[in-house]
One Martini backbone bead per residue (centre of mass of N, CA, C, O) as a GRO file, in nm:
protein
  332
    1MET     BB    1   2.221  -7.042  -4.712
    2LEU     BB    2   2.305  -6.901  -4.435
    3SER     BB    3   2.566  -7.054  -4.372
    4ARG     BB    4   2.723  -6.896  -4.604
    5LEU     BB    5   2.735  -6.638  -4.500
    6THR     BB    6   2.908  -6.370  -4.387
    7ALA     BB    7   2.940  -6.148  -4.205
    8GLY     BB    8   2.961  -5.908  -4.393
    9ALA     BB    9   2.677  -5.918  -4.538
   10PHE     BB   10   2.539  -5.859  -4.248
   11ARG     BB   11   2.636  -5.574  -4.215
   12GLN     BB   12   2.521  -5.481  -4.484
   13ALA     BB   13   2.195  -5.563  -4.421
   14ALA     BB   14   2.172  -5.394  -4.177
   15GLY     BB   15   2.261  -5.088  -4.307
   16LEU     BB   16   2.046  -5.102  -4.528
   17GLY     BB   17   1.811  -5.076  -4.340
   18SER     BB   18   1.903  -4.825  -4.127
   19ALA     BB   19   1.860  -4.645  -4.397
   20ARG     BB   20   1.587  -4.696  -4.484
   21SER     BB   21   1.452  -4.586  -4.177
   22ALA     BB   22   1.587  -4.309  -4.206
   23ILE     BB   23   1.403  -4.238  -4.466
   24PHE     BB   24   1.124  -4.263  -4.347
   25SER     BB   25   1.152  -4.110  -4.084
   26GLY     BB   26   1.227  -3.844  -4.237
   27SER     BB   27   0.971  -3.799  -4.416
   28ARG     BB   28   0.768  -3.796  -4.169
   29THR     BB   29   0.859  -3.540  -4.046
   30ALA     BB   30   0.842  -3.362  -4.291
   31SER     BB   31   0.535  -3.468  -4.296
   32VAL     BB   32   0.505  -3.333  -3.999
   33ARG     BB   33   0.585  -3.030  -4.036
   34PHE     BB   34   0.412  -2.947  -4.317
   35ALA     BB   35   0.196  -2.962  -4.185
   36SER     BB   36   0.197  -2.786  -3.925
   37THR     BB   37   0.238  -2.538  -4.082
   38LYS     BB   38   0.010  -2.549  -4.262
   39ALA     BB   39  -0.188  -2.520  -3.995
   40SER     BB   40  -0.073  -2.228  -3.875
   41SER     BB   41  -0.160  -2.091  -4.126
   42SER     BB   42  -0.422  -2.104  -4.155
   43ALA     BB   43  -0.511  -2.015  -3.845
   44PHE     BB   44  -0.421  -1.730  -3.894
   45GLU     BB   45  -0.583  -1.670  -4.194
   46SER     BB   46  -0.823  -1.688  -4.023
   47PHE     BB   47  -0.812  -1.479  -3.824
   48ALA     BB   48  -0.752  -1.237  -4.032
   49ASN     BB   49  -1.051  -1.287  -4.163
   50SER     BB   50  -1.223  -1.239  -3.879
   51ARG     BB   51  -1.412  -1.066  -3.711
   52ALA     BB   52  -1.205  -1.048  -3.441
   53ALA     BB   53  -0.999  -0.873  -3.573
   54PHE     BB   54  -1.153  -0.643  -3.704
   55ALA     BB   55  -1.252  -0.570  -3.424
   56SER     BB   56  -1.001  -0.510  -3.339
   57VAL     BB   57  -0.865  -0.317  -3.426
   58SER     BB   58  -1.093  -0.104  -3.428
   59LEU     BB   59  -1.069  -0.066  -3.178
   60PHE     BB   60  -0.747   0.039  -3.137
   61THR     BB   61  -0.793   0.291  -3.327
   62ALA     BB   62  -1.036   0.416  -3.144
   63GLY     BB   63  -0.842   0.457  -2.920
   64SER     BB   64  -0.558   0.626  -3.013
   65ILE     BB   65  -0.764   0.853  -3.115
   66ALA     BB   66  -0.849   0.906  -2.875
   67TRP     BB   67  -0.609   0.960  -2.697
   68TYR     BB   68  -0.497   1.188  -2.876
   69THR     BB   69  -0.739   1.382  -2.821
   70HIS     BB   70  -0.695   1.416  -2.484
   71LEU     BB   71  -0.402   1.530  -2.521
   72TYR     BB   72  -0.408   1.719  -2.796
   73GLY     BB   73  -0.737   1.803  -2.930
   74THR     BB   74  -0.603   1.700  -3.196
   75LEU     BB   75  -0.554   1.613  -3.527
   76PRO     BB   76  -0.357   1.557  -3.790
   77PHE     BB   77  -0.425   1.708  -4.049
   78ILE     BB   78  -0.701   1.793  -3.901
   79GLY     BB   79  -0.934   1.959  -3.821
   80GLU     BB   80  -1.140   2.117  -3.618
   81VAL     BB   81  -1.406   1.936  -3.460
   82HIS     BB   82  -1.740   2.142  -3.363
   83ALA     BB   83  -2.057   2.199  -3.254
   84SER     BB   84  -1.911   2.494  -3.203
   85HIS     BB   85  -1.699   2.691  -3.126
   86LEU     BB   86  -1.472   2.842  -2.957
   87SER     BB   87  -1.622   3.105  -2.846
   88ASP     BB   88  -1.806   2.939  -2.681
   89GLU     BB   89  -1.655   2.872  -2.443
   90GLY     BB   90  -1.419   3.069  -2.385
   91LEU     BB   91  -1.171   3.213  -2.273
   92HIS     BB   92  -0.873   3.147  -2.156
   93PRO     BB   93  -0.716   3.148  -1.889
   94SER     BB   94  -0.447   3.293  -1.680
   95ALA     BB   95  -0.227   3.180  -1.480
   96TYR     BB   96  -0.201   3.241  -1.086
   97PRO     BB   97   0.005   3.274  -0.861
   98TRP     BB   98  -0.164   3.095  -0.600
   99SER     BB   99  -0.034   3.058  -0.235
  100HIS     BB  100  -0.279   2.786  -0.275
  101LYS     BB  101  -0.128   2.591  -0.533
  102GLY     BB  102   0.073   2.424  -0.375
  103PRO     BB  103   0.135   2.099  -0.257
  104LEU     BB  104   0.243   2.264   0.047
  105ASP     BB  105  -0.020   2.484   0.045
  106SER     BB  106  -0.134   2.740   0.161
  107PHE     BB  107  -0.344   2.971   0.307
  108ASP     BB  108  -0.289   3.384   0.350
  109HIS     BB  109  -0.368   3.443   0.684
  110ALA     BB  110  -0.126   3.721   0.761
  111ARG     BB  111  -0.306   3.891   0.525
  112ARG     BB  112  -0.586   3.905   0.507
  113VAL     BB  113  -0.818   3.708   0.275
  114ILE     BB  114  -1.013   3.647   0.350
  115ARG     BB  115  -1.132   3.855   0.511
  116ARG     BB  116  -1.178   4.041   0.289
  117GLY     BB  117  -1.301   3.844   0.077
  118TYR     BB  118  -1.597   3.866   0.293
  119GLN     BB  119  -1.639   4.127   0.265
  120VAL     BB  120  -1.709   4.150  -0.066
  121TYR     BB  121  -1.923   3.952  -0.050
  122ARG     BB  122  -2.112   4.082   0.158
  123GLU     BB  123  -2.088   4.388  -0.048
  124VAL     BB  124  -2.170   4.234  -0.306
  125CYS     BB  125  -2.252   3.893  -0.375
  126ALA     BB  126  -2.499   3.874  -0.167
  127ALA     BB  127  -2.723   4.011  -0.336
  128CYS     BB  128  -2.738   3.710  -0.545
  129HIS     BB  129  -2.580   3.541  -0.383
  130SER     BB  130  -2.486   3.243  -0.237
  131LEU     BB  131  -2.379   2.994   0.073
  132ASP     BB  132  -2.470   2.763   0.205
  133ARG     BB  133  -2.224   2.550   0.301
  134ILE     BB  134  -2.179   2.810   0.495
  135ALA     BB  135  -2.118   2.891   0.836
  136TRP     BB  136  -2.062   3.099   1.108
  137ARG     BB  137  -1.833   2.885   1.213
  138ASN     BB  138  -1.614   2.863   0.975
  139LEU     BB  139  -1.510   3.171   1.091
  140VAL     BB  140  -1.351   3.069   1.297
  141GLY     BB  141  -0.992   3.111   1.282
  142VAL     BB  142  -0.966   3.218   1.002
  143SER     BB  143  -1.082   3.534   0.999
  144HIS     BB  144  -1.269   3.491   1.277
  145THR     BB  145  -1.340   3.537   1.542
  146ALA     BB  146  -1.655   3.444   1.792
  147ASP     BB  147  -1.759   3.746   1.814
  148GLU     BB  148  -1.759   3.830   1.532
  149ALA     BB  149  -1.974   3.598   1.439
  150ARG     BB  150  -2.170   3.671   1.650
  151VAL     BB  151  -2.266   3.944   1.550
  152MET     BB  152  -2.319   3.846   1.208
  153ALA     BB  153  -2.561   3.660   1.315
  154GLU     BB  154  -2.731   3.846   1.482
  155GLU     BB  155  -2.821   4.042   1.197
  156VAL     BB  156  -2.988   3.755   1.137
  157GLU     BB  157  -3.326   3.629   1.066
  158TYR     BB  158  -3.442   3.325   1.196
  159GLU     BB  159  -3.657   3.087   1.106
  160ASP     BB  160  -3.839   2.945   1.370
  161GLY     BB  161  -3.966   2.596   1.496
  162PRO     BB  162  -4.229   2.552   1.668
  163ASN     BB  163  -4.384   2.699   1.919
  164ASP     BB  164  -4.620   2.648   2.213
  165GLN     BB  165  -4.830   2.731   1.943
  166GLY     BB  166  -4.709   2.618   1.664
  167GLU     BB  167  -4.568   2.831   1.520
  168MET     BB  168  -4.335   3.068   1.400
  169PHE     BB  169  -4.046   3.249   1.406
  170GLN     BB  170  -3.806   3.454   1.515
  171ARG     BB  171  -3.452   3.519   1.553
  172PRO     BB  172  -3.114   3.504   1.607
  173GLY     BB  173  -2.846   3.431   1.479
  174LYS     BB  174  -2.623   3.141   1.548
  175LEU     BB  175  -2.294   2.977   1.469
  176ALA     BB  176  -2.460   2.737   1.315
  177ASP     BB  177  -2.565   2.863   1.114
  178TYR     BB  178  -2.641   2.963   0.799
  179MET     BB  179  -2.636   3.163   0.566
  180PRO     BB  180  -2.808   3.359   0.374
  181ALA     BB  181  -3.031   3.408   0.128
  182PRO     BB  182  -3.146   3.647  -0.083
  183TYR     BB  183  -3.351   3.416  -0.175
  184PRO     BB  184  -3.629   3.234  -0.117
  185ASN     BB  185  -3.616   3.149  -0.429
  186GLU     BB  186  -3.581   3.074  -0.792
  187GLU     BB  187  -3.863   3.293  -0.871
  188ALA     BB  188  -3.737   3.510  -0.722
  189ALA     BB  189  -3.445   3.525  -0.859
  190ARG     BB  190  -3.561   3.558  -1.160
  191ALA     BB  191  -3.718   3.799  -1.137
  192SER     BB  192  -3.460   3.997  -1.013
  193ASN     BB  193  -3.287   3.864  -1.295
  194ALA     BB  194  -3.455   3.846  -1.600
  195GLY     BB  195  -3.447   3.496  -1.542
  196ALA     BB  196  -3.180   3.441  -1.385
  197LEU     BB  197  -2.950   3.235  -1.186
  198PRO     BB  198  -2.770   3.268  -0.946
  199PRO     BB  199  -2.548   3.109  -0.851
  200ASP     BB  200  -2.374   2.924  -0.609
  201LEU     BB  201  -2.067   2.955  -0.444
  202SER     BB  202  -1.953   2.780  -0.264
  203LEU     BB  203  -1.880   2.553  -0.587
  204ILE     BB  204  -1.778   2.780  -0.793
  205ILE     BB  205  -1.453   2.636  -0.845
  206LYS     BB  206  -1.529   2.339  -0.883
  207ALA     BB  207  -1.765   2.377  -1.121
  208ARG     BB  208  -1.524   2.529  -1.290
  209HIS     BB  209  -1.332   2.576  -1.538
  210GLY     BB  210  -1.016   2.685  -1.388
  211GLY     BB  211  -1.139   2.806  -1.135
  212ALA     BB  212  -0.969   3.065  -1.025
  213ASP     BB  213  -0.897   3.182  -1.289
  214TYR     BB  214  -1.184   3.226  -1.398
  215VAL     BB  215  -1.314   3.390  -1.203
  216PHE     BB  216  -1.065   3.634  -1.254
  217SER     BB  217  -1.117   3.671  -1.523
  218LEU     BB  218  -1.460   3.749  -1.504
  219LEU     BB  219  -1.431   4.004  -1.319
  220THR     BB  220  -1.186   4.166  -1.514
  221GLY     BB  221  -1.347   4.131  -1.813
  222TYR     BB  222  -1.470   4.385  -1.899
  223ILE     BB  223  -1.568   4.467  -2.229
  224ASP     BB  224  -1.646   4.630  -2.529
  225PRO     BB  225  -1.778   4.473  -2.806
  226PRO     BB  226  -1.675   4.400  -3.078
  227ALA     BB  227  -1.667   4.440  -3.429
  228GLY     BB  228  -1.974   4.229  -3.475
  229VAL     BB  229  -2.094   4.220  -3.180
  230GLU     BB  230  -2.409   4.132  -3.067
  231ILE     BB  231  -2.561   4.265  -2.735
  232ARG     BB  232  -2.821   4.198  -2.578
  233GLU     BB  233  -3.046   4.364  -2.395
  234GLY     BB  234  -2.878   4.302  -2.049
  235MET     BB  235  -2.608   4.234  -2.159
  236ASN     BB  236  -2.258   4.126  -2.142
  237TYR     BB  237  -1.966   4.143  -2.198
  238ASN     BB  238  -1.729   3.848  -2.184
  239PRO     BB  239  -1.469   3.645  -2.280
  240TYR     BB  240  -1.466   3.406  -2.059
  241PHE     BB  241  -1.770   3.363  -2.129
  242PRO     BB  242  -1.976   3.140  -2.280
  243GLY     BB  243  -2.066   3.331  -2.535
  244GLY     BB  244  -1.994   3.590  -2.382
  245ALA     BB  245  -2.251   3.629  -2.289
  246ILE     BB  246  -2.382   3.838  -1.965
  247SER     BB  247  -2.577   3.919  -1.708
  248MET     BB  248  -2.381   3.996  -1.548
  249ALA     BB  249  -2.227   4.276  -1.439
  250ARG     BB  250  -2.033   4.470  -1.342
  251VAL     BB  251  -1.889   4.520  -0.959
  252LEU     BB  252  -1.605   4.600  -0.993
  253PHE     BB  253  -1.486   4.884  -0.835
  254ASP     BB  254  -1.273   5.146  -0.765
  255GLY     BB  255  -1.324   5.226  -0.426
  256LEU     BB  256  -1.606   4.980  -0.332
  257VAL     BB  257  -1.388   4.915  -0.085
  258GLU     BB  258  -1.324   4.942   0.285
  259TYR     BB  259  -1.088   4.855   0.427
  260ASP     BB  260  -0.953   4.799   0.733
  261ASP     BB  261  -0.606   4.776   0.678
  262GLY     BB  262  -0.611   4.978   0.379
  263THR     BB  263  -0.627   4.805   0.160
  264PRO     BB  264  -0.613   4.871  -0.171
  265ALA     BB  265  -0.928   4.905  -0.382
  266THR     BB  266  -0.920   4.737  -0.643
  267THR     BB  267  -1.006   4.536  -0.846
  268SER     BB  268  -0.781   4.306  -0.845
  269GLN     BB  269  -0.790   4.270  -0.552
  270MET     BB  270  -1.104   4.223  -0.473
  271ALA     BB  271  -1.059   3.976  -0.705
  272LYS     BB  272  -0.878   3.816  -0.486
  273ASP     BB  273  -1.003   3.777  -0.221
  274VAL     BB  274  -1.274   3.656  -0.311
  275VAL     BB  275  -1.129   3.393  -0.491
  276THR     BB  276  -1.030   3.296  -0.202
  277PHE     BB  277  -1.267   3.310  -0.023
  278LEU     BB  278  -1.375   3.080  -0.222
  279SER     BB  279  -1.166   2.853  -0.214
  280TRP     BB  280  -1.255   2.808   0.038
  281ALA     BB  281  -1.517   2.744   0.072
  282ALA     BB  282  -1.496   2.481  -0.105
  283GLU     BB  283  -1.227   2.421   0.067
  284PRO     BB  284  -1.198   2.437   0.409
  285GLU     BB  285  -1.002   2.138   0.445
  286HIS     BB  286  -0.700   2.233   0.311
  287ASP     BB  287  -0.489   2.237   0.499
  288GLN     BB  288  -0.527   1.985   0.672
  289ARG     BB  289  -0.482   1.794   0.412
  290LYS     BB  290  -0.218   1.842   0.379
  291GLN     BB  291  -0.111   1.806   0.636
  292TYR     BB  292  -0.154   1.511   0.632
  293GLY     BB  293  -0.025   1.418   0.413
  294ILE     BB  294   0.260   1.484   0.493
  295LYS     BB  295   0.229   1.280   0.726
  296ALA     BB  296   0.180   1.035   0.550
  297VAL     BB  297   0.457   0.986   0.398
  298ILE     BB  298   0.651   0.995   0.592
  299LEU     BB  299   0.485   0.723   0.708
  300PHE     BB  300   0.507   0.521   0.462
  301SER     BB  301   0.809   0.575   0.415
  302THR     BB  302   0.890   0.445   0.609
  303LEU     BB  303   0.763   0.157   0.623
  304PHE     BB  304   0.899   0.077   0.381
  305TRP     BB  305   1.168   0.046   0.432
  306LEU     BB  306   1.134  -0.127   0.688
  307SER     BB  307   1.012  -0.357   0.498
  308LEU     BB  308   1.276  -0.429   0.334
  309TYR     BB  309   1.423  -0.485   0.561
  310VAL     BB  310   1.296  -0.695   0.692
  311LYS     BB  311   1.269  -0.867   0.378
  312ARG     BB  312   1.591  -0.925   0.401
  313PHE     BB  313   1.638  -1.015   0.734
  314LYS     BB  314   1.420  -1.266   0.672
  315TRP     BB  315   1.476  -1.382   0.332
  316GLY     BB  316   1.748  -1.391   0.290
  317VAL     BB  317   1.833  -1.696   0.394
  318ILE     BB  318   1.647  -1.803   0.211
  319LYS     BB  319   1.739  -1.714  -0.098
  320ASN     BB  320   2.084  -1.824  -0.007
  321ARG     BB  321   2.059  -2.109   0.041
  322LYS     BB  322   2.170  -2.402   0.017
  323ILE     BB  323   2.085  -2.708  -0.195
  324VAL     BB  324   2.198  -3.061  -0.111
  325TYR     BB  325   2.212  -3.381  -0.267
  326ASN     BB  326   2.295  -3.686  -0.082
  327PRO     BB  327   2.257  -3.945  -0.174
  328PRO     BB  328   2.218  -4.287  -0.068
  329SER     BB  329   2.420  -4.479  -0.023
  330GLN     BB  330   2.473  -4.845  -0.126
  331LYS     BB  331   2.443  -5.118   0.021
  332HIS     BB  332   2.591  -5.486   0.019
   0.00000   0.00000   0.00000
């Protein structure tokens, strides 16, 4: 019977079989694709409904809020939330153009600002505040000569020893000695200041928010308390101090100090000088650090451009080369 079929019938049967196979294969592919799509959508739904997704969204939201409040202080359309009133943090000081404020600026040694600032500290501030981290030798070459610093150190008696008999003794100060404290201990300091402890001024510029601007504003910002503000006895009103009530009374008045160079000793001038001195005391290596920084920037910038040139010179040939593959010819 097969022998009676024509060649056209065989071709038609072959075409029909290929069409059926194509239909079945297409239906399998469609079913597979549908199954994969359904599986992926179900996996996304399960992740969206999981605790991990909730925790991720919560962390992202909390992080965004924290970063926004860090940049701008408050959230939009929401009032400020504080455990205390903003006035308890003190009035924000103004920004003053200090001679050493810029990235390339140094202390003004030509005008002897640090020397005048030390004079204000010695004659006014040293009665209550210590300067534990500054030795007499630190003044040499900055505000005083070696002989001047040696004479000032010898005016102070330091306890030393023990001697050959095992006893402590008093001796004149040396350049290696640190500046003396006004009180022997913390209890004596509090007893002499109605319970308040005068802070050490070695790092006061770095220890207070606002730095030099805050200390200058504090020294020159004493005013009478406004209406409705009660200050208890023994306290003084200063809007720049947190809470407004400060134990330290106003200490700078016009003409309180007589400068050696004839500079008028106004309140603002004395405050500027002593703040500059305290800025230097907080960072005696200030000028040297900036000098090293400039040298480092110049050196590393030169090395950076030199490294780019060497990299292009050495690797340019390798990166721009053309690799051609020539298959071996078959020899018969």
